């Protein structure tokens, strides 16, 4: 029964899988991750490779190459234990596969190693992971608008993500945060994002380190009445982020989103009785994002 369910789920999501695979970033990443495997197994090419096998067959892996590939599998499995999205799983696989390919190519021929390493550098500089462009109800702040929006209405609770476009963790977290905004956004509970990689002064003002070593990206901060109430991940005395998994379940539990959402409905009802409720705002839990009334915000294309 479990096998049948898995097959049905695979065919149900097949259009999404095709759409995901046909993006240039993923196609090139798959080819580069499997480069040594293709070279070692491709007839006409493998005959020119060196080998340490006793039988002298250049089209099969020798014991050292098998050892490197097994070590790669173990590292990917350990790293993917904390991955929460398919993009994170794929990102870990691509990154460590390229590292293994560099080692394998250098073992084969230093010229091949240098060539492949140069390709990896060129790929990183020119081909970026695709940004999430799906439905969401998130306001993108700028350096000039974040303080104004957070203090505009003291009854509104804001959950703000501090992120940077260059961070793979932030890119992987984007679909999760967007899904939360679709489920919980309403008049009294709003979701926002600010690119601290672009606005360094905002990062300093809200004490979010953009250093990769600090591991504070992404950071989720809950604001009530314009003041910070809590943030995840927490930061220790050495300004290092305490390890925390950015899963949807953890965020709902830690930030008490269900309770905040229920409280926000009461705020909406109170405003409606006074005739102040804005008809352009979405209903609680609305699945479709709606335009915000007279509130300029940055789009994703500006990031």
mmCIF file of N, CA and C in Angstrom, residues 12 20 24 31 43 48 56 60 99 155 175 231 297 303:
data_model
loop_
_atom_site.group_PDB
_atom_site.id
_atom_site.type_symbol
_atom_site.label_atom_id
_atom_site.label_comp_id
_atom_site.label_asym_id
_atom_site.label_seq_id
_atom_site.Cartn_x
_atom_site.Cartn_y
_atom_site.Cartn_z
ATOM 1 N N UNK A 12 1.514 12.513 -9.275
ATOM 2 C CA UNK A 12 0.720 13.709 -8.982
ATOM 3 C C UNK A 12 1.594 14.960 -9.031
ATOM 4 N N UNK A 20 10.708 22.071 -12.032
ATOM 5 C CA UNK A 20 11.878 22.305 -11.185
ATOM 6 C C UNK A 20 13.159 21.898 -11.892
ATOM 7 N N UNK A 24 17.717 26.200 -15.678
ATOM 8 C CA UNK A 24 19.141 26.068 -16.045
ATOM 9 C C UNK A 24 20.046 25.779 -14.861
ATOM 10 N N UNK A 31 24.656 18.158 -14.130
ATOM 11 C CA UNK A 31 25.734 17.766 -15.041
ATOM 12 C C UNK A 31 27.099 17.899 -14.369
ATOM 13 N N UNK A 43 31.895 5.476 -22.923
ATOM 14 C CA UNK A 43 32.789 4.836 -23.907
ATOM 15 C C UNK A 43 33.400 5.875 -24.842
ATOM 16 N N UNK A 48 40.884 6.734 -22.027
ATOM 17 C CA UNK A 48 42.046 7.611 -21.907
ATOM 18 C C UNK A 48 42.376 7.974 -20.462
ATOM 19 N N UNK A 56 43.142 -3.373 -14.716
ATOM 20 C CA UNK A 56 43.496 -2.341 -15.685
ATOM 21 C C UNK A 56 42.335 -1.783 -16.467
ATOM 22 N N UNK A 60 35.944 1.470 -15.089
ATOM 23 C CA UNK A 60 35.353 1.134 -13.794
ATOM 24 C C UNK A 60 36.093 1.895 -12.699
ATOM 25 N N UNK A 99 32.600 19.111 -4.666
ATOM 26 C CA UNK A 99 33.850 18.968 -3.905
ATOM 27 C C UNK A 99 34.487 17.611 -4.196
ATOM 28 N N UNK A 155 -1.410 48.014 17.212
ATOM 29 C CA UNK A 155 -2.212 46.795 17.366
ATOM 30 C C UNK A 155 -1.758 45.679 16.428
ATOM 31 N N UNK A 175 10.123 29.590 0.471
ATOM 32 C CA UNK A 175 8.796 28.974 0.287
ATOM 33 C C UNK A 175 8.074 28.718 1.602
ATOM 34 N N UNK A 231 13.053 36.436 18.917
ATOM 35 C CA UNK A 231 13.656 36.159 17.619
ATOM 36 C C UNK A 231 14.196 34.739 17.609
ATOM 37 N N UNK A 297 5.850 49.170 -1.413
ATOM 38 C CA UNK A 297 6.766 48.108 -0.969
ATOM 39 C C UNK A 297 7.630 47.696 -2.129
ATOM 40 N N UNK A 303 15.060 43.160 -5.393
ATOM 41 C CA UNK A 303 15.994 42.647 -4.410
ATOM 42 C C UNK A 303 17.297 42.222 -5.059
#
